[in-house]
Amino acid sequence: MTIQLPDSRGGLRAYEPRTEPLAVTPGAAFTSRTVFSAAHVVADPYADVTPDSPAAVDWDATLAFRRHLWSHGLGVAEAMDTAQRGMGLDWAGAAELIRRSAAEAKSAGGLIACGVGTDQLASGTLAEVRAAYEEQLAVVEEAGAQAILMASRALAAAAQGPEDYLEVYGHLLRQATEPVILHWLGPMFDPALEGYWGSSDLDAATDTFLDVIAAHPDKVDGIKVSLLDAQREIDLRRRLPRGVRCYTGDDFNYPELIAGDDQGFSHALLGIFDPLGPLAAEAVRLLDTGDVPGFRALLDPTVELSRHLFQAPTRFYKTGVVLLAWLAGHQSHFTMVGGLQSARSLPHLARAYELADGLGLFPDPKLAEERMKTLLAMYGVTR
């Protein structure tokens, strides 16, 4: 049996879905790497909302997906970019998500880290930015989760130079009760973050970033780097103080960065590990045994899918992530907070289905095929 998929030229092509999923089973946490999946939120499809409304979340399905990730040994990076933070999920929704997920993590024995930002502000002074960060840091720490200090649009707008970043981050690190993860999100994910760390020159920005860490190495568990530049990440991780980890956020080059070299490796905090969760877990378990070729053999073929989902405009990658969650049976619908299901074209979504199916990511390939046909029919593709 074949399915007719639209292509980028306006035509249709026949695709024969696979019949068997990849055989993977849940398992314990990893021993060689710390691995977080930045998880998406599931919208409430029955909520009477508009794209400008506060997010209406299906909490049962959202938390069930986190239990799915924990069951495979993955940690959950909560209320991050993948959860549509600042793209449909406001601070009030993120705070509730953090509290609910942290409580669920305690119940499930799962690893969790949560995003701390300033999205209760549209803009503000440096003092207001610092206060917004403090409010969110308190929520995360009170929930019992590790904090991820996210890049702030408001700070990018208010800061006059590197010294403002040094002051704000230094203040927050002195306040943090436990070591945090610092997050450097590049402008390809959020154009408002252009010039973060006080310069559009990435070498100068890197120096400021490292100055923040060097001043408070005991308060920095690690850094998450999302610049989509493998060599820059390698160079940066080699300059980190001893004991400070590098968590790759590079959804284009993650296999080689996690595998590492004779001078070190990256841990992982990745949005692509939302749809890849079970397969990624299987690959990291091979790495735990020292089987680097086996790890690469499993994970390297996934890069084509990841690069497709994260193609420009990169910030809309969440649409493909949620599509794959629906096709895999993790939720009953393809609806997103903020109406973001409309952010990618039908040919883009069709190619995402084809690549994911080819990897065996769908536990029930027939269900995925039927759901894809339903989506195609909504767009008028009935053959």
GROMACS .gro file of C-alpha atoms in nm:
model
  383
    1MET     CA    1   0.000   0.000   0.000
    2THR     CA    2   0.121   0.352  -0.077
    3ILE     CA    3   0.031   0.700   0.039
    4GLN     CA    4   0.036   1.005  -0.190
    5LEU     CA    5   0.253   1.280  -0.040
    6PRO     CA    6   0.280   1.636  -0.175
    7ASP     CA    7   0.621   1.758  -0.276
    8SER     CA    8   0.772   2.105  -0.286
    9ARG     CA    9   0.700   2.141  -0.659
   10GLY     CA   10   0.321   2.117  -0.618
   11GLY     CA   11   0.289   1.755  -0.725
   12LEU     CA   12   0.220   1.424  -0.554
   13ARG     CA   13   0.452   1.127  -0.514
   14ALA     CA   14   0.386   0.776  -0.394
   15TYR     CA   15   0.542   0.666  -0.065
   16GLU     CA   16   0.524   0.316   0.079
   17PRO     CA   17   0.513   0.331   0.462
   18ARG     CA   18   0.711   0.080   0.661
   19THR     CA   19   0.517  -0.184   0.850
   20GLU     CA   20   0.735  -0.236   1.158
   21PRO     CA   21   0.862   0.019   1.411
   22LEU     CA   22   1.216   0.028   1.544
   23ALA     CA   23   1.242  -0.218   1.835
   24VAL     CA   24   1.329  -0.017   2.147
   25THR     CA   25   1.237  -0.070   2.510
   26PRO     CA   26   1.229   0.157   2.816
   27GLY     CA   27   1.536   0.154   3.038
   28ALA     CA   28   1.727   0.314   3.322
   29ALA     CA   29   1.918   0.643   3.325
   30PHE     CA   30   2.245   0.665   3.136
   31THR     CA   31   2.594   0.635   3.282
   32SER     CA   32   2.817   0.811   3.030
   33ARG     CA   33   2.610   1.120   2.942
   34THR     CA   34   2.343   1.338   3.099
   35VAL     CA   35   2.068   1.372   2.841
   36PHE     CA   36   1.765   1.600   2.851
   37SER     CA   37   1.481   1.615   2.604
   38ALA     CA   38   1.325   1.959   2.575
   39ALA     CA   39   0.959   1.853   2.574
   40HIS     CA   40   0.658   2.005   2.395
   41VAL     CA   41   0.324   2.090   2.550
   42VAL     CA   42  -0.005   1.939   2.434
   43ALA     CA   43  -0.277   2.194   2.363
   44ASP     CA   44  -0.637   2.148   2.475
   45PRO     CA   45  -0.815   2.108   2.139
   46TYR     CA   46  -1.158   2.186   2.286
   47ALA     CA   47  -1.062   2.522   2.435
   48ASP     CA   48  -1.235   2.822   2.279
   49VAL     CA   49  -0.922   3.031   2.227
   50THR     CA   50  -0.746   3.243   1.967
   51PRO     CA   51  -0.374   3.266   1.885
   52ASP     CA   52  -0.354   3.565   2.120
   53SER     CA   53  -0.522   3.391   2.415
   54PRO     CA   54  -0.336   3.247   2.712
   55ALA     CA   55  -0.234   2.889   2.641
   56ALA     CA   56  -0.495   2.621   2.703
   57VAL     CA   57  -0.299   2.305   2.791
   58ASP     CA   58  -0.413   1.944   2.807
   59TRP     CA   59  -0.235   1.865   3.131
   60ASP     CA   60  -0.302   1.490   3.131
   61ALA     CA   61  -0.152   1.441   2.784
   62THR     CA   62   0.134   1.683   2.854
   63LEU     CA   63   0.240   1.500   3.170
   64ALA     CA   64   0.190   1.159   3.009
   65PHE     CA   65   0.442   1.257   2.742
   66ARG     CA   66   0.695   1.346   3.013
   67ARG     CA   67   0.644   1.006   3.174
   68HIS     CA   68   0.714   0.853   2.833
   69LEU     CA   69   1.049   1.034   2.817
   70TRP     CA   70   1.143   0.943   3.175
   71SER     CA   71   1.057   0.578   3.108
   72HIS     CA   72   1.337   0.569   2.851
   73GLY     CA   73   1.592   0.721   3.090
   74LEU     CA   74   1.583   1.072   2.945
   75GLY     CA   75   1.566   1.382   3.158
   76VAL     CA   76   1.305   1.647   3.081
   77ALA     CA   77   1.404   2.006   3.012
   78GLU     CA   78   1.082   2.182   3.098
   79ALA     CA   79   0.929   2.515   2.992
   80MET     CA   80   1.194   2.569   2.727
   81ASP     CA   81   1.177   2.680   2.365
   82THR     CA   82   1.027   2.343   2.259
   83ALA     CA   83   0.736   2.404   2.498
   84GLN     CA   84   0.660   2.718   2.291
   85ARG     CA   85   0.793   2.944   2.562
   86GLY     CA   86   0.732   3.295   2.433
   87MET     CA   87   0.555   3.150   2.126
   88GLY     CA   88   0.215   3.067   2.270
   89LEU     CA   89   0.308   2.976   2.628
   90ASP     CA   90   0.329   3.280   2.856
   91TRP     CA   91   0.488   3.298   3.201
   92ALA     CA   92   0.166   3.211   3.385
   93GLY     CA   93   0.132   2.896   3.177
   94ALA     CA   94   0.501   2.816   3.210
   95ALA     CA   95   0.487   2.852   3.589
   96GLU     CA   96   0.199   2.606   3.610
   97LEU     CA   97   0.382   2.371   3.373
   98ILE     CA   98   0.693   2.386   3.592
   99ARG     CA   99   0.501   2.311   3.911
  100ARG     CA  100   0.304   2.025   3.760
  101SER     CA  101   0.601   1.866   3.583
  102ALA     CA  102   0.830   1.898   3.884
  103ALA     CA  103   0.571   1.722   4.100
  104GLU     CA  104   0.533   1.453   3.834
  105ALA     CA  105   0.912   1.411   3.821
  106LYS     CA  106   0.922   1.345   4.195
  107SER     CA  107   0.649   1.084   4.160
  108ALA     CA  108   0.816   0.916   3.862
  109GLY     CA  109   1.174   0.949   3.986
  110GLY     CA  110   1.261   1.145   3.671
  111LEU     CA  111   1.532   1.402   3.610
  112ILE     CA  112   1.402   1.753   3.544
  113ALA     CA  113   1.543   2.098   3.481
  114CYS     CA  114   1.326   2.403   3.414
  115GLY     CA  115   1.364   2.725   3.222
  116VAL     CA  116   1.406   3.053   3.408
  117GLY     CA  117   1.353   3.362   3.197
  118THR     CA  118   1.196   3.706   3.195
  119ASP     CA  119   0.892   3.657   2.974
  120GLN     CA  120   0.658   3.826   3.220
  121LEU     CA  121   0.823   4.142   3.079
  122ALA     CA  122   0.783   4.278   2.728
  123SER     CA  123   1.067   4.517   2.806
  124GLY     CA  124   1.219   4.681   3.111
  125THR     CA  125   1.518   4.829   3.286
  126LEU     CA  126   1.807   4.612   3.401
  127ALA     CA  127   1.662   4.618   3.754
  128GLU     CA  128   1.326   4.499   3.623
  129VAL     CA  129   1.493   4.227   3.418
  130ARG     CA  130   1.684   4.109   3.724
  131ALA     CA  131   1.365   4.105   3.932
  132ALA     CA  132   1.181   3.904   3.666
  133TYR     CA  133   1.459   3.645   3.660
  134GLU     CA  134   1.449   3.630   4.042
  135GLU     CA  135   1.075   3.564   4.043
  136GLN     CA  136   1.110   3.275   3.801
  137LEU     CA  137   1.417   3.133   3.974
  138ALA     CA  138   1.219   3.121   4.299
  139VAL     CA  139   0.935   2.929   4.130
  140VAL     CA  140   1.174   2.668   3.987
  141GLU     CA  141   1.368   2.622   4.309
  142GLU     CA  142   1.052   2.600   4.519
  143ALA     CA  143   0.927   2.329   4.281
  144GLY     CA  144   1.244   2.130   4.352
  145ALA     CA  145   1.381   2.140   3.997
  146GLN     CA  146   1.719   2.241   3.859
  147ALA     CA  147   1.720   2.587   3.702
  148ILE     CA  148   1.816   2.667   3.345
  149LEU     CA  149   1.890   3.039   3.310
  150MET     CA  150   1.748   3.111   2.966
  151ALA     CA  151   1.850   3.391   2.734
  152SER     CA  152   1.623   3.693   2.783
  153ARG     CA  153   1.475   3.911   2.510
  154ALA     CA  154   1.426   4.187   2.768
  155LEU     CA  155   1.790   4.169   2.875
  156ALA     CA  156   1.905   4.176   2.512
  157ALA     CA  157   1.704   4.495   2.464
  158ALA     CA  158   1.809   4.664   2.790
  159ALA     CA  159   2.179   4.574   2.807
  160GLN     CA  160   2.423   4.835   2.682
  161GLY     CA  161   2.725   4.607   2.672
  162PRO     CA  162   2.900   4.301   2.821
  163GLU     CA  163   2.920   4.457   3.169
  164ASP     CA  164   2.539   4.451   3.199
  165TYR     CA  165   2.534   4.076   3.130
  166LEU     CA  166   2.812   4.021   3.382
  167GLU     CA  167   2.619   4.214   3.645
  168VAL     CA  168   2.278   4.049   3.590
  169TYR     CA  169   2.406   3.693   3.560
  170GLY     CA  170   2.649   3.739   3.848
  171HIS     CA  171   2.365   3.856   4.071
  172LEU     CA  172   2.149   3.556   3.976
  173LEU     CA  173   2.428   3.303   4.022
  174ARG     CA  174   2.504   3.438   4.367
  175GLN     CA  175   2.137   3.392   4.454
  176ALA     CA  176   2.094   3.041   4.314
  177THR     CA  177   2.087   2.775   4.583
  178GLU     CA  178   2.209   2.497   4.349
  179PRO     CA  179   2.425   2.496   4.035
  180VAL     CA  180   2.234   2.602   3.726
  181ILE     CA  181   2.259   2.548   3.352
  182LEU     CA  182   2.330   2.862   3.148
  183HIS     CA  183   2.154   2.872   2.813
  184TRP     CA  184   2.292   3.051   2.507
  185LEU     CA  185   2.022   3.052   2.241
  186GLY     CA  186   2.127   3.188   1.905
  187PRO     CA  187   1.927   3.434   1.693
  188MET     CA  188   1.836   3.160   1.446
  189PHE     CA  189   1.601   3.033   1.718
  190ASP     CA  190   1.490   3.382   1.830
  191PRO     CA  191   1.590   3.690   1.627
  192ALA     CA  192   1.535   3.910   1.935
  193LEU     CA  193   1.848   3.754   2.087
  194GLU     CA  194   2.087   3.898   1.828
  195GLY     CA  195   2.395   4.039   2.001
  196TYR     CA  196   2.348   3.842   2.323
  197TRP     CA  197   2.632   3.868   2.576
  198GLY     CA  198   2.690   4.221   2.453
  199SER     CA  199   2.817   4.166   2.100
  200SER     CA  200   2.718   4.033   1.759
  201ASP     CA  201   3.080   3.920   1.725
  202LEU     CA  202   3.054   3.561   1.847
  203ASP     CA  203   3.416   3.552   1.960
  204ALA     CA  204   3.362   3.856   2.183
  205ALA     CA  205   3.030   3.716   2.306
  206THR     CA  206   3.200   3.387   2.391
  207ASP     CA  207   3.461   3.566   2.600
  208THR     CA  208   3.189   3.740   2.802
  209PHE     CA  209   3.000   3.413   2.845
  210LEU     CA  210   3.314   3.246   2.976
  211ASP     CA  211   3.381   3.542   3.209
  212VAL     CA  212   3.041   3.485   3.371
  213ILE     CA  213   3.123   3.118   3.427
  214ALA     CA  214   3.477   3.181   3.548
  215ALA     CA  215   3.349   3.420   3.815
  216HIS     CA  216   3.105   3.160   3.957
  217PRO     CA  217   3.220   2.808   3.855
  218ASP     CA  218   3.067   2.654   4.169
  219LYS     CA  219   2.722   2.780   4.065
  220VAL     CA  220   2.732   2.658   3.704
  221ASP     CA  221   2.652   2.291   3.646
  222GLY     CA  222   2.685   2.339   3.274
  223ILE     CA  223   2.604   2.538   2.964
  224LYS     CA  224   2.355   2.468   2.688
  225VAL     CA  225   2.477   2.597   2.354
  226SER     CA  226   2.228   2.640   2.069
  227LEU     CA  227   2.426   2.810   1.793
  228LEU     CA  228   2.416   2.533   1.526
  229ASP     CA  229   2.793   2.561   1.489
  230ALA     CA  230   2.970   2.239   1.586
  231GLN     CA  231   3.325   2.371   1.584
  232ARG     CA  232   3.234   2.674   1.794
  233GLU     CA  233   3.075   2.444   2.052
  234ILE     CA  234   3.383   2.220   2.058
  235ASP     CA  235   3.612   2.518   2.102
  236LEU     CA  236   3.390   2.654   2.380
  237ARG     CA  237   3.364   2.331   2.575
  238ARG     CA  238   3.744   2.297   2.571
  239ARG     CA  239   3.765   2.634   2.748
  240LEU     CA  240   3.520   2.551   3.026
  241PRO     CA  241   3.644   2.527   3.386
  242ARG     CA  242   3.688   2.173   3.514
  243GLY     CA  243   3.356   2.030   3.629
  244VAL     CA  244   3.137   2.255   3.412
  245ARG     CA  245   2.952   2.051   3.151
  246CYS     CA  246   2.861   2.139   2.797
  247TYR     CA  247   2.506   2.036   2.699
  248THR     CA  248   2.473   2.046   2.324
  249GLY     CA  249   2.167   2.220   2.189
  250ASP     CA  250   2.289   2.178   1.831
  251ASP     CA  251   2.007   2.001   1.649
  252PHE     CA  252   2.219   1.982   1.332
  253ASN     CA  253   2.538   1.817   1.466
  254TYR     CA  254   2.442   1.635   1.787
  255PRO     CA  255   2.576   1.284   1.708
  256GLU     CA  256   2.938   1.397   1.666
  257LEU     CA  257   2.916   1.640   1.959
  258ILE     CA  258   2.776   1.382   2.200
  259ALA     CA  259   3.020   1.114   2.081
  260GLY     CA  260   3.304   1.360   2.140
  261ASP     CA  261   3.675   1.326   2.076
  262ASP     CA  262   3.993   1.257   2.270
  263GLN     CA  263   3.959   1.597   2.441
  264GLY     CA  264   3.603   1.565   2.563
  265PHE     CA  265   3.237   1.543   2.468
  266SER     CA  266   2.904   1.718   2.506
  267HIS     CA  267   2.610   1.606   2.712
  268ALA     CA  268   2.271   1.685   2.556
  269LEU     CA  269   1.971   1.911   2.597
  270LEU     CA  270   1.788   1.889   2.268
  271GLY     CA  271   1.449   1.963   2.120
  272ILE     CA  272   1.498   1.690   1.860
  273PHE     CA  273   1.511   1.437   2.143
  274ASP     CA  274   1.137   1.498   2.190
  275PRO     CA  275   1.042   1.295   1.879
  276LEU     CA  276   1.363   1.088   1.888
  277GLY     CA  277   1.334   0.998   2.258
  278PRO     CA  278   1.332   0.614   2.249
  279LEU     CA  279   1.578   0.590   1.961
  280ALA     CA  280   1.812   0.845   2.119
  281ALA     CA  281   1.798   0.655   2.446
  282GLU     CA  282   1.888   0.332   2.270
  283ALA     CA  283   2.184   0.504   2.106
  284VAL     CA  284   2.316   0.654   2.432
  285ARG     CA  285   2.299   0.313   2.600
  286LEU     CA  286   2.534   0.186   2.332
  287LEU     CA  287   2.762   0.477   2.412
  288ASP     CA  288   2.748   0.376   2.779
  289THR     CA  289   2.912   0.048   2.679
  290GLY     CA  290   3.183   0.225   2.479
  291ASP     CA  291   3.026   0.134   2.145
  292VAL     CA  292   3.077   0.464   1.963
  293PRO     CA  293   3.027   0.313   1.613
  294GLY     CA  294   2.698   0.158   1.727
  295PHE     CA  295   2.588   0.491   1.874
  296ARG     CA  296   2.668   0.674   1.551
  297ALA     CA  297   2.502   0.404   1.339
  298LEU     CA  298   2.175   0.459   1.524
  299LEU     CA  299   2.186   0.835   1.561
  300ASP     CA  300   2.353   0.958   1.241
  301PRO     CA  301   2.054   0.864   1.019
  302THR     CA  302   1.828   1.087   1.233
  303VAL     CA  303   2.012   1.405   1.139
  304GLU     CA  304   1.828   1.443   0.808
  305LEU     CA  305   1.497   1.454   0.996
  306SER     CA  306   1.633   1.697   1.251
  307ARG     CA  307   1.773   1.932   0.990
  308HIS     CA  308   1.441   1.920   0.811
  309LEU     CA  309   1.239   2.005   1.124
  310PHE     CA  310   1.482   2.283   1.218
  311GLN     CA  311   1.517   2.440   0.874
  312ALA     CA  312   1.470   2.817   0.855
  313PRO     CA  313   1.274   2.980   1.006
  314THR     CA  314   1.419   2.758   1.278
  315ARG     CA  315   1.185   2.884   1.551
  316PHE     CA  316   0.895   2.698   1.385
  317TYR     CA  317   1.050   2.356   1.444
  318LYS     CA  318   0.791   2.293   1.717
  319THR     CA  319   0.525   2.237   1.450
  320GLY     CA  320   0.705   1.931   1.317
  321VAL     CA  321   0.774   1.805   1.669
  322VAL     CA  322   0.405   1.815   1.760
  323LEU     CA  323   0.303   1.660   1.427
  324LEU     CA  324   0.527   1.362   1.501
  325ALA     CA  325   0.390   1.330   1.855
  326TRP     CA  326   0.039   1.310   1.711
  327LEU     CA  327   0.139   1.060   1.443
  328ALA     CA  328   0.316   0.849   1.708
  329GLY     CA  329   0.002   0.833   1.920
  330HIS     CA  330   0.123   1.047   2.211
  331GLN     CA  331  -0.172   1.284   2.167
  332SER     CA  332  -0.510   1.263   2.002
  333HIS     CA  333  -0.488   1.569   1.776
  334PHE     CA  334  -0.260   1.802   1.583
  335THR     CA  335  -0.343   2.129   1.757
  336MET     CA  336  -0.088   2.364   1.916
  337VAL     CA  337  -0.107   2.652   2.158
  338GLY     CA  338  -0.108   2.978   1.968
  339GLY     CA  339  -0.234   2.801   1.655
  340LEU     CA  340   0.123   2.719   1.559
  341GLN     CA  341   0.017   2.402   1.374
  342SER     CA  342  -0.024   2.634   1.074
  343ALA     CA  343   0.340   2.752   1.081
  344ARG     CA  344   0.471   2.488   0.837
  345SER     CA  345   0.354   2.395   0.488
  346LEU     CA  346   0.190   2.066   0.395
  347PRO     CA  347   0.494   1.953   0.188
  348HIS     CA  348   0.715   2.022   0.492
  349LEU     CA  349   0.489   1.815   0.718
  350ALA     CA  350   0.468   1.536   0.461
  351ARG     CA  351   0.844   1.513   0.439
  352ALA     CA  352   0.868   1.506   0.820
  353TYR     CA  353   0.628   1.210   0.822
  354GLU     CA  354   0.826   1.030   0.552
  355LEU     CA  355   1.161   1.075   0.728
  356ALA     CA  356   1.026   0.976   1.069
  357ASP     CA  357   0.851   0.670   0.928
  358GLY     CA  358   1.170   0.567   0.751
  359LEU     CA  359   1.350   0.574   1.086
  360GLY     CA  360   1.084   0.356   1.249
  361LEU     CA  361   0.987   0.624   1.500
  362PHE     CA  362   0.616   0.542   1.502
  363PRO     CA  363   0.519   0.268   1.751
  364ASP     CA  364   0.214   0.194   1.533
  365PRO     CA  365   0.303   0.269   1.169
  366LYS     CA  366  -0.052   0.199   1.054
  367LEU     CA  367  -0.195   0.457   1.296
  368ALA     CA  368   0.061   0.710   1.175
  369GLU     CA  369  -0.033   0.640   0.813
  370GLU     CA  370  -0.405   0.678   0.884
  371ARG     CA  371  -0.351   1.004   1.069
  372MET     CA  372  -0.129   1.140   0.792
  373LYS     CA  373  -0.399   1.055   0.539
  374THR     CA  374  -0.652   1.241   0.755
  375LEU     CA  375  -0.428   1.550   0.753
  376LEU     CA  376  -0.377   1.524   0.379
  377ALA     CA  377  -0.752   1.499   0.321
  378MET     CA  378  -0.806   1.820   0.522
  379TYR     CA  379  -0.582   1.991   0.265
  380GLY     CA  380  -0.771   1.837  -0.026
  381VAL     CA  381  -0.532   1.549  -0.102
  382THR     CA  382  -0.770   1.254  -0.143
  383ARG     CA  383  -0.586   1.021  -0.378
   0.00000   0.00000   0.00000
